[in-house]
Amino acid sequence: MTLSPSALAMVPFVSVDDMMKLVNAIGPAQMIAEIADYIEADFLRWDQFDKTPRVAAHSEEGVIELMPTSDGETYGFKYVNGHPANMARGFQTVTAFGVLARVDNGYPILLSEMTVLTALRTAATSAVAAKHLAPKGATTMAMIGNGAQCEFQALAFQKVIGINTVRLYDIDPVATDKAARNLANTGLTVIKCKTAQEAVTGADIVTTCTADKQYATILTDNMIGAGQHINAIGGDCPGKTELHKDILLRSDIFVEFPPQTRIEGEIQQLDAGHPVTELWQVIAGKAKGRSSADQITLFDSVGFATEDFSALRYVHDQLHKHGYFTELDMLADPDDPRDLFGMVRRANT
Amino acid sequence: MTLSPSALAMVPFVSVDDMMKLVNAIGPAQMIAEIADYIEADFLRWDQFDKTPRVAAHSEEGVIELMPTSDGETYGFKYVNGHPANMARGFQTVTAFGVLARVDNGYPILLSEMTVLTALRTAATSAVAAKHLAPKGATTMAMIGNGAQCEFQALAFQKVIGINTVRLYDIDPVATDKAARNLANTGLTVIKCKTAQEAVTGADIVTTCTADKQYATILTDNMIGAGQHINAIGGDCPGKTELHKDILLRSDIFVEFPPQTRIEGEIQQLDAGHPVTELWQVIAGKAKGRSSADQITLFDSVGFATEDFSALRYVHDQLHKHGYFTELDMLADPDDPRDLFGMVRRANT
C-alpha cells in the first residue's frame, strides 16, 4: 500500500521554531557538516539536475527570487528576498522558505522555513569548497563582515576544515562583539580586529560576508597574498561585489554555476569569457582544485538552487527521526478528483 | 506605529479548510464575481505588472510551474502542478498554492491553498473575457468536459453573463452526472448531452475544459457557427490543444499574454505571427472585443500570473473580514537581525 491521497494532501511544515529545535538537537556544527555531505553528494550528480536560473524580481529596495531545481525524482524551490535596507529597519536582510515536491505527481512533500536553513547551507557550501581549495593545514580564518552568516561560517570551517582561530572584523564593532560572544566556548580562538587589513594578516582563509548592495571594495589587492583561499559570499547580486578586480585577476576562480555567477558574483567585474572552474567538476575529480601552495584560490559563491535542494532533502530526511514538524492542510483532496466543487459545497454541511 | 517585526514574521495561512469555509460563507458564485472584479481591475493596470513568463519543470508525468508577478508594491507567485495521469491514480490533476509578499521588505504576507482558488479564478477570468466577447443576451452555454472546473464555469457565467442554461457533455457520463447533480438547485437549466455535437447545438457560448495532455480535437470545424463565443480553457501547455485548427482560422482570437499563449494555448497550432488581441486591451478600451453578431470570438485561455495575483489579493483582503486563517511561524525574526545564530542558540534554553 502506498500512502493514501488524504495523507499526501497534508504537507509537513517545519517552522522556525521547529528548525531551531532541530539545529539544537543535532548541534549547529554537526548539522552543517551533515548538510555539507548532502551538498557534496548532489554536486557529484550535477548532470541529473535541472539547472534553471533563478527568477528575480528586482526593486529599488531589494530583490525577491525563486530558485527552482529538480533531480528528476524530487523538485524543490526556494523563495528568498534580499533587502539590504531591512537591517536598519529591524527586519532580516534575507528571509526564505522552501518547498520539496514529488515530480511524479506534483504534490509538495515539505514546506520549510529557510532563513535559518539558508545560513546553514551557505556555511556548508563554503566548507565543501574549502575542502578542495583551502591550503593544506589551514588553521586561521579572517572573517570580514560579522553579520548573520558569520558564526555559521566559523563553525563550518572549524568542523569541516579544522580551523582553530578566527580573526573578526566588521565596520560596526557591535557586530564583531556579537560574533565573538556567540563563538565563546566553541573551542575557537577568537580575535577581534580593528581593520580588515589586521584581520587578514596571517590568515590562511579569508571569508567576506558583508551586506551592502553596492560595488564595495572590502578587500584591496595588497591585502591578499600567495597561498590564501578567499571565500567570497557577500557579493551575490548585480551591482553587489566585495573584492577589488585586481584580486580576481590574480586568483584561480571557482564558481557554482557560471551563467548565474557571471551576473551576480564577483566576476561580474570581469569579461564574460574570463576562465572559471565549476566547483562540481573539482569535487568529481574532473578539474583541479588547489594545485600549488602559492596559488590564490577564490570561491565566488552566490548560492545555487541545488544547495537549497540538498538542504531541504536533508531536513526532509530528519522529519521522522526528530519529529519537529506539523502537518498543513494545503492541498485539496476530494474523494473524486473531478468533484472539487462537490467537496467545497459538502464542507458547508 | 507600524506592525512590529514579530507580527510581520508570522505569515497568515489559508488552508483548504479555511478556503472552503470562505467560499461557503460568501457563496461560490458571489465570490467568483468578486474575484472577477479584482481580475478586471488588475487587467486595467496591466502596465504596472512585471510579466515574467512562468518557470516550468516538465517531466514525463506532467509539469510543475512557478508563476511569479509583481505590481511594484506586492509580489505574488503560484506553485502549480499539472499531471494528467493523476486523476486515474486518485490524485488531483492540478494542485496549487500561492504566496503574496511585500516588495519593499520581501516579507511574505499570505500563504494560501490555491487548488480551490485556481478553480475560482479560472472561472472568473473566463467570465471577464465573456463580458466583452460573448454575444449580447447569451443564455445558453455548452460545456465540453465536466471535470473539476465545470461547475465553477457554469456559476460564473450564470452570475456574471446571465446564462440560464448549460448543456453538458463529457466522454465519461459519470462526470456529466456529477456536474448535473452539483448544479441542481442553482437556478440553471441543466441538459445532459450524449455528444459534443449535441451539446453545442444552439449554444451561444461553448466552453471547452478537457484535461488530456495531447493534441485533441474536442471541437471540429462544423460544430461552430456564426456568432458563437468559444471559451477554451483546457489547452494550456505545449502539446495540449482542444480545437481544430480550422476553427481558429475563422475566429477572432483573444489571449491573456501572447508570449505565453503562443507556447501553451490553442494558437500553438498557428504561425507565430497570427494576429491575436490582448484581453487587457479590450477591457481598457484600447482594442475592440466583439464587434458584430456574426463574429466567432475565441478566448484562448491558459491562465496568467496576474490572475492568480488578483485572486490572492482578494483572499488577502478577506482575511480580517472573515477570519479564516491561521498564523504560521515561517520567518526567522531575531531581535537583532545580525544575531541569527544567537537566536537559534537561545531557543535551546
Coordinates of N, CA and C in Angstrom, one line a residue, chain A residues 153-315:
Chain A
Q153 N 29.6 30.3 9.4 CA 30.8 30.1 8.7 C 32.0 29.6 9.6
A154 N 32.1 30.3 10.7 CA 33.2 29.9 11.6 C 33.1 28.5 12.1
L155 N 31.9 28.1 12.5 CA 31.7 26.7 12.9 C 31.9 25.7 11.8
A156 N 31.4 26.0 10.6 CA 31.6 25.1 9.5 C 33.1 24.9 9.2
F157 N 33.9 26.0 9.2 CA 35.3 25.8 8.9 C 36.0 25.1 10.1
Q158 N 35.6 25.3 11.3 CA 36.2 24.6 12.4 C 35.9 23.1 12.3
K159 N 34.6 22.7 12.0 CA 34.2 21.3 12.0 C 34.8 20.6 10.7
V160 N 34.7 21.2 9.6 CA 34.9 20.5 8.3 C 36.4 20.7 7.9
I161 N 37.0 21.9 8.1 CA 38.3 22.2 7.6 C 39.4 22.1 8.7
G162 N 39.0 22.3 10.0 CA 39.9 22.2 11.1 C 40.5 23.5 11.5
I163 N 39.9 24.6 11.1 CA 40.3 25.9 11.6 C 40.2 26.0 13.1
N164 N 41.2 26.7 13.7 CA 41.1 26.8 15.2 C 41.1 28.3 15.6
T165 N 41.3 29.2 14.7 CA 41.4 30.6 15.0 C 40.5 31.4 14.0
V166 N 39.7 32.3 14.5 CA 39.0 33.3 13.6 C 39.4 34.7 14.0
R167 N 39.6 35.5 12.9 CA 40.0 36.9 13.1 C 38.9 37.7 12.6
L168 N 38.1 38.4 13.5 CA 36.9 39.1 13.1 C 37.1 40.5 12.8
Y169 N 36.4 41.0 11.7 CA 36.4 42.5 11.5 C 35.0 42.8 10.9
D170 N 34.5 43.9 11.4 CA 33.2 44.5 10.8 C 33.3 46.0 10.9
I171 N 32.7 46.7 10.0 CA 32.8 48.2 10.1 C 32.0 48.6 11.4
D172 N 31.1 47.8 11.8 CA 30.4 48.1 13.1 C 31.0 47.1 14.2
P173 N 31.7 47.7 15.2 CA 32.3 46.8 16.2 C 31.2 46.1 17.0
V174 N 30.0 46.6 17.1 CA 28.9 45.9 17.8 C 28.7 44.5 17.2
A175 N 28.8 44.4 15.9 CA 28.6 43.1 15.2 C 29.8 42.2 15.6
T176 N 31.0 42.7 15.6 CA 32.1 41.9 16.0 C 32.0 41.4 17.4
D177 N 31.6 42.3 18.3 CA 31.3 41.9 19.7 C 30.3 40.7 19.8
K178 N 29.2 40.9 19.0 CA 28.2 39.9 19.0 C 28.7 38.5 18.5
A179 N 29.5 38.6 17.4 CA 30.0 37.3 16.9 C 31.0 36.7 17.9
A180 N 31.8 37.5 18.5 CA 32.8 37.0 19.5 C 32.1 36.4 20.7
R181 N 31.1 37.0 21.1 CA 30.3 36.5 22.2 C 29.7 35.1 21.9
N182 N 29.1 35.0 20.7 CA 28.4 33.8 20.3 C 29.4 32.7 20.0
L183 N 30.7 33.0 19.7 CA 31.7 32.0 19.4 C 32.5 31.6 20.6
A184 N 32.2 32.3 21.8 CA 32.9 31.9 23.0 C 32.5 30.4 23.3
N185 N 33.4 29.7 23.9 CA 33.1 28.3 24.4 C 32.8 27.4 23.2
T186 N 33.3 27.7 22.0 CA 33.2 26.8 20.9 C 34.5 26.1 20.6
G187 N 35.6 26.5 21.4 CA 36.9 25.9 21.1 C 37.7 26.7 20.2
L188 N 37.1 27.7 19.5 CA 37.8 28.6 18.6 C 38.5 29.7 19.3
T189 N 39.7 30.0 18.9 CA 40.3 31.3 19.4 C 39.8 32.4 18.5
V190 N 39.2 33.4 19.2 CA 38.5 34.5 18.5 C 39.3 35.8 18.7
I191 N 39.7 36.4 17.7 CA 40.5 37.6 17.7 C 39.7 38.8 17.1
K192 N 39.4 39.8 17.9 CA 38.7 40.9 17.3 C 39.7 41.9 16.7
C193 N 39.5 42.3 15.5 CA 40.4 43.2 14.8 C 39.8 44.5 14.5
K194 N 40.6 45.6 14.4 CA 40.1 46.9 14.2 C 40.1 47.3 12.7
T195 N 40.7 46.6 11.9 CA 40.7 46.9 10.4 C 40.6 45.6 9.7
A196 N 40.2 45.7 8.4 CA 40.2 44.5 7.6 C 41.6 44.0 7.3
Q197 N 42.5 45.0 7.2 CA 44.0 44.6 7.0 C 44.5 43.8 8.1
E198 N 44.2 44.2 9.4 CA 44.6 43.5 10.5 C 44.0 42.1 10.5
A199 N 42.7 42.0 10.2 CA 42.1 40.7 10.2 C 42.7 39.7 9.3
V200 N 43.1 40.1 8.1 CA 43.6 39.2 7.1 C 45.0 38.8 7.3
T201 N 45.7 39.5 8.1 CA 47.1 39.3 8.4 C 47.3 37.9 8.9
G202 N 48.1 37.0 8.2 CA 48.4 35.7 8.7 C 47.2 34.7 8.5
A203 N 46.1 35.1 7.9 CA 45.0 34.2 7.7 C 45.2 33.3 6.5
D204 N 45.0 32.0 6.7 CA 45.0 31.1 5.6 C 43.8 31.2 4.6
I205 N 42.7 31.5 5.3 CA 41.4 31.6 4.6 C 40.9 33.0 4.9
V206 N 40.3 33.7 3.9 CA 39.6 35.0 4.1 C 38.2 34.8 3.6
T207 N 37.3 35.0 4.6 CA 35.9 34.9 4.2 C 35.3 36.3 4.3
T208 N 34.6 36.7 3.2 CA 34.0 38.0 3.1 C 32.5 37.8 3.1
C209 N 31.8 38.4 4.0 CA 30.3 38.3 4.0 C 29.7 39.5 4.5
T210 N 29.8 40.6 3.7 CA 29.2 41.9 4.0 C 27.9 42.0 3.2
A211 N 27.1 43.0 3.5 CA 25.8 43.0 3.0 C 25.4 44.2 2.2
D212 N 26.3 45.2 2.0 CA 25.9 46.4 1.3 C 25.5 46.1 -0.2
K213 N 24.5 46.7 -0.7 CA 24.1 46.5 -2.1 C 24.8 47.6 -2.9
Q214 N 26.1 47.4 -3.1 CA 26.8 48.4 -3.9 C 28.1 47.7 -4.3
Y215 N 28.8 48.3 -5.3 CA 30.1 47.9 -5.6 C 31.0 48.4 -4.5
A216 N 31.4 47.4 -3.6 CA 32.2 47.8 -2.4 C 33.6 47.1 -2.6
T217 N 34.6 47.7 -2.0 CA 35.9 47.0 -2.0 C 36.3 46.7 -0.6
I218 N 35.9 45.5 -0.2 CA 36.2 45.1 1.2 C 37.6 44.7 1.3
L219 N 38.1 44.0 0.2 CA 39.5 43.6 0.1 C 40.1 44.3 -1.0
T220 N 41.3 45.0 -0.7 CA 42.1 45.6 -1.8 C 43.2 44.6 -2.1
D221 N 43.8 44.9 -3.2 CA 44.8 43.9 -3.8 C 46.0 43.6 -2.9
N222 N 46.4 44.7 -2.2 CA 47.6 44.5 -1.3 C 47.3 43.6 -0.1
M223 N 46.0 43.3 0.2 CA 45.7 42.6 1.4 C 45.8 41.1 1.2
I224 N 45.8 40.7 0.0 CA 45.8 39.2 -0.3 C 47.2 38.7 -0.8
G225 N 47.6 37.7 -0.2 CA 49.0 37.2 -0.5 C 48.9 35.8 -1.0
A226 N 50.1 35.3 -1.5 CA 50.2 34.0 -2.1 C 49.7 32.9 -1.1
G227 N 49.0 32.0 -1.7 CA 48.5 30.8 -1.0 C 47.2 30.9 -0.2
Q228 N 46.7 32.1 -0.2 CA 45.4 32.3 0.6 C 44.2 31.7 -0.2
H229 N 43.2 31.3 0.5 CA 41.9 31.0 -0.1 C 40.9 32.0 0.3
I230 N 40.2 32.6 -0.7 CA 39.2 33.6 -0.4 C 37.8 32.9 -0.6
N231 N 37.0 33.1 0.4 CA 35.6 32.5 0.4 C 34.7 33.7 0.4
A232 N 34.3 34.1 -0.8 CA 33.6 35.4 -1.0 C 32.1 35.1 -1.2
I233 N 31.3 35.4 -0.1 CA 29.9 35.0 -0.2 C 29.0 36.2 -0.1
G234 N 29.5 37.4 0.1 CA 28.6 38.6 0.2 C 28.2 39.2 -1.1
G235 N 29.0 39.0 -2.2 CA 28.6 39.6 -3.5 C 27.8 38.6 -4.2
D236 N 26.5 38.9 -4.2 CA 25.6 37.8 -4.7 C 24.4 38.4 -5.5
C237 N 24.6 39.6 -6.0 CA 23.6 40.1 -7.0 C 24.2 41.2 -7.8
P238 N 23.5 41.5 -9.0 CA 24.1 42.5 -9.8 C 24.4 43.8 -9.1
G239 N 25.5 44.4 -9.2 CA 25.9 45.6 -8.5 C 26.4 45.4 -7.1
K240 N 26.5 44.2 -6.7 CA 27.0 43.9 -5.3 C 28.3 43.1 -5.4
T241 N 29.4 43.7 -5.1 CA 30.7 43.0 -5.1 C 31.5 43.4 -3.9
E242 N 32.5 42.6 -3.5 CA 33.2 42.9 -2.3 C 34.8 43.0 -2.6
L243 N 35.2 42.5 -3.7 CA 36.6 42.4 -3.9 C 37.1 43.3 -5.0
H244 N 38.3 43.8 -4.8 CA 38.9 44.6 -5.9 C 39.2 43.7 -7.1
K245 N 38.9 44.3 -8.3 CA 39.1 43.5 -9.5 C 40.5 42.9 -9.6
D246 N 41.5 43.6 -9.1 CA 42.9 43.1 -9.3 C 43.1 41.8 -8.5
I247 N 42.4 41.6 -7.4 CA 42.4 40.3 -6.7 C 41.9 39.2 -7.6
L248 N 40.8 39.5 -8.3 CA 40.2 38.5 -9.1 C 41.2 38.0 -10.2
L249 N 42.0 39.0 -10.8 CA 42.9 38.7 -11.9 C 44.1 37.9 -11.4
R250 N 44.4 37.9 -10.1 CA 45.5 37.1 -9.6 C 45.0 35.7 -9.1
S251 N 43.7 35.5 -9.1 CA 43.2 34.3 -8.4 C 42.8 33.3 -9.4
D252 N 42.8 32.0 -9.0 CA 42.0 31.0 -9.8 C 40.6 30.9 -9.2
I253 N 39.7 31.1 -10.0 CA 38.3 31.3 -9.6 C 37.4 30.1 -9.8
F254 N 36.7 29.8 -8.7 CA 35.8 28.6 -8.7 C 34.4 29.1 -8.4
V255 N 33.4 28.6 -9.2 CA 32.1 29.1 -9.1 C 31.1 27.9 -9.0
E256 N 29.9 28.2 -8.6 CA 28.8 27.2 -8.6 C 28.3 26.9 -10.0
F257 N 27.7 27.9 -10.6 CA 27.0 27.8 -11.9 C 27.4 29.0 -12.7
P258 N 28.3 28.9 -13.7 CA 28.8 30.1 -14.3 C 27.7 31.1 -14.9
P259 N 26.7 30.6 -15.5 CA 25.7 31.6 -16.1 C 25.1 32.5 -15.0
Q260 N 25.0 32.0 -13.8 CA 24.4 32.8 -12.7 C 25.5 33.6 -12.1
T261 N 26.7 33.1 -11.9 CA 27.8 33.8 -11.2 C 28.3 35.0 -12.0
R262 N 28.2 34.8 -13.3 CA 28.7 35.9 -14.2 C 27.8 37.2 -14.0
I263 N 26.6 36.9 -13.6 CA 25.6 38.0 -13.4 C 25.7 38.6 -12.0
E264 N 25.8 37.6 -11.0 CA 25.6 38.0 -9.6 C 26.9 38.0 -8.8
G265 N 27.9 37.3 -9.3 CA 29.1 37.2 -8.4 C 30.2 38.3 -8.6
E266 N 31.3 38.0 -7.9 CA 32.4 39.0 -8.1 C 32.8 39.1 -9.5
I267 N 32.7 38.0 -10.3 CA 33.2 38.0 -11.6 C 32.3 38.8 -12.6
Q268 N 31.3 39.4 -12.1 CA 30.6 40.4 -12.9 C 31.5 41.6 -13.3
Q269 N 32.6 41.7 -12.5 CA 33.6 42.7 -12.8 C 34.5 42.4 -14.0
L270 N 34.5 41.1 -14.4 CA 35.4 40.6 -15.4 C 34.7 40.4 -16.8
D271 N 35.5 40.2 -17.8 CA 35.0 39.9 -19.1 C 34.2 38.6 -19.0
A272 N 33.2 38.5 -19.9 CA 32.3 37.3 -19.8 C 33.1 36.0 -20.2
G273 N 34.2 36.1 -20.8 CA 35.0 35.0 -21.2 C 36.1 34.6 -20.2
H274 N 36.2 35.3 -19.1 CA 37.3 35.0 -18.1 C 37.2 33.6 -17.6
P275 N 38.3 32.9 -17.6 CA 38.2 31.4 -17.2 C 37.8 31.2 -15.8
V276 N 36.8 30.4 -15.5 CA 36.5 30.0 -14.2 C 36.3 28.5 -14.2
T277 N 36.4 27.9 -13.0 CA 36.2 26.4 -12.9 C 34.9 26.1 -12.1
E278 N 34.2 25.2 -12.5 CA 32.9 24.8 -11.8 C 33.3 23.9 -10.6
L279 N 32.7 24.3 -9.5 CA 33.1 23.5 -8.2 C 32.7 22.1 -8.3
W280 N 31.6 21.7 -9.0 CA 31.2 20.3 -9.1 C 32.3 19.5 -9.8
Q281 N 33.0 20.1 -10.8 CA 34.0 19.4 -11.5 C 35.2 19.1 -10.6
V282 N 35.5 20.0 -9.7 CA 36.6 19.7 -8.8 C 36.2 18.6 -7.9
I283 N 35.0 18.6 -7.3 CA 34.5 17.6 -6.4 C 34.5 16.2 -7.1
A284 N 34.1 16.2 -8.4 CA 34.0 15.0 -9.2 C 35.4 14.5 -9.7
G285 N 36.4 15.3 -9.5 CA 37.7 14.9 -10.0 C 37.9 15.2 -11.5
K286 N 37.0 16.0 -12.0 CA 37.2 16.3 -13.5 C 38.0 17.6 -13.7
A287 N 38.2 18.4 -12.6 CA 39.1 19.6 -12.8 C 39.9 19.7 -11.5
K288 N 41.0 20.4 -11.6 CA 41.9 20.6 -10.4 C 41.3 21.6 -9.5
G289 N 41.4 21.4 -8.2 CA 41.1 22.4 -7.2 C 42.4 23.2 -6.9
R290 N 42.9 23.2 -5.7 CA 44.2 23.8 -5.4 C 45.3 22.9 -5.9
S291 N 46.2 23.5 -6.7 CA 47.3 22.7 -7.3 C 48.6 23.1 -6.8
S292 N 48.7 24.3 -6.1 CA 50.1 24.6 -5.6 C 49.9 25.5 -4.3
A293 N 50.9 25.5 -3.5 CA 50.8 26.2 -2.2 C 50.8 27.7 -2.4
D294 N 51.3 28.2 -3.5 CA 51.3 29.7 -3.7 C 50.1 30.3 -4.4
Q295 N 49.3 29.4 -4.9 CA 48.1 29.8 -5.7 C 47.1 30.5 -4.8
I296 N 46.5 31.6 -5.3 CA 45.4 32.2 -4.6 C 44.1 31.6 -5.2
T297 N 43.3 31.0 -4.4 CA 42.1 30.4 -4.8 C 40.9 31.3 -4.3
L298 N 39.9 31.4 -5.2 CA 38.7 32.2 -4.8 C 37.5 31.4 -5.1
F299 N 36.7 31.2 -4.1 CA 35.3 30.7 -4.3 C 34.4 31.8 -4.3
D300 N 33.9 32.1 -5.5 CA 33.0 33.2 -5.8 C 31.6 32.7 -5.6
S301 N 31.1 32.7 -4.4 CA 29.8 32.0 -4.1 C 28.6 32.9 -4.2
V302 N 27.6 32.5 -4.9 CA 26.4 33.3 -4.9 C 25.2 32.5 -4.4
G303 N 25.4 31.2 -4.2 CA 24.3 30.4 -3.7 C 23.5 29.8 -4.9
F304 N 23.4 28.5 -5.0 CA 22.7 27.9 -6.1 C 21.6 27.0 -5.7
A305 N 20.6 26.9 -6.5 CA 19.4 26.2 -6.2 C 19.7 24.7 -5.7
T306 N 20.7 24.1 -6.3 CA 20.9 22.7 -5.8 C 21.3 22.6 -4.4
E307 N 22.0 23.7 -3.9 CA 22.4 23.7 -2.5 C 21.2 23.7 -1.5
D308 N 20.2 24.5 -2.0 CA 19.0 24.6 -1.2 C 18.2 23.3 -1.3
F309 N 18.2 22.7 -2.4 CA 17.6 21.4 -2.6 C 18.3 20.4 -1.7
S310 N 19.6 20.4 -1.6 CA 20.3 19.4 -0.7 C 19.9 19.6 0.7
A311 N 19.8 20.9 1.1 CA 19.5 21.2 2.5 C 18.0 20.8 2.8
L312 N 17.1 21.0 1.9 CA 15.7 20.6 2.1 C 15.6 19.1 2.1
R313 N 16.4 18.4 1.3 CA 16.4 17.0 1.3 C 16.9 16.5 2.6
Y314 N 17.9 17.1 3.2 CA 18.4 16.8 4.5 C 17.3 16.9 5.6
V315 N 16.7 18.1 5.5 CA 15.6 18.3 6.5 C 14.5 17.3 6.4

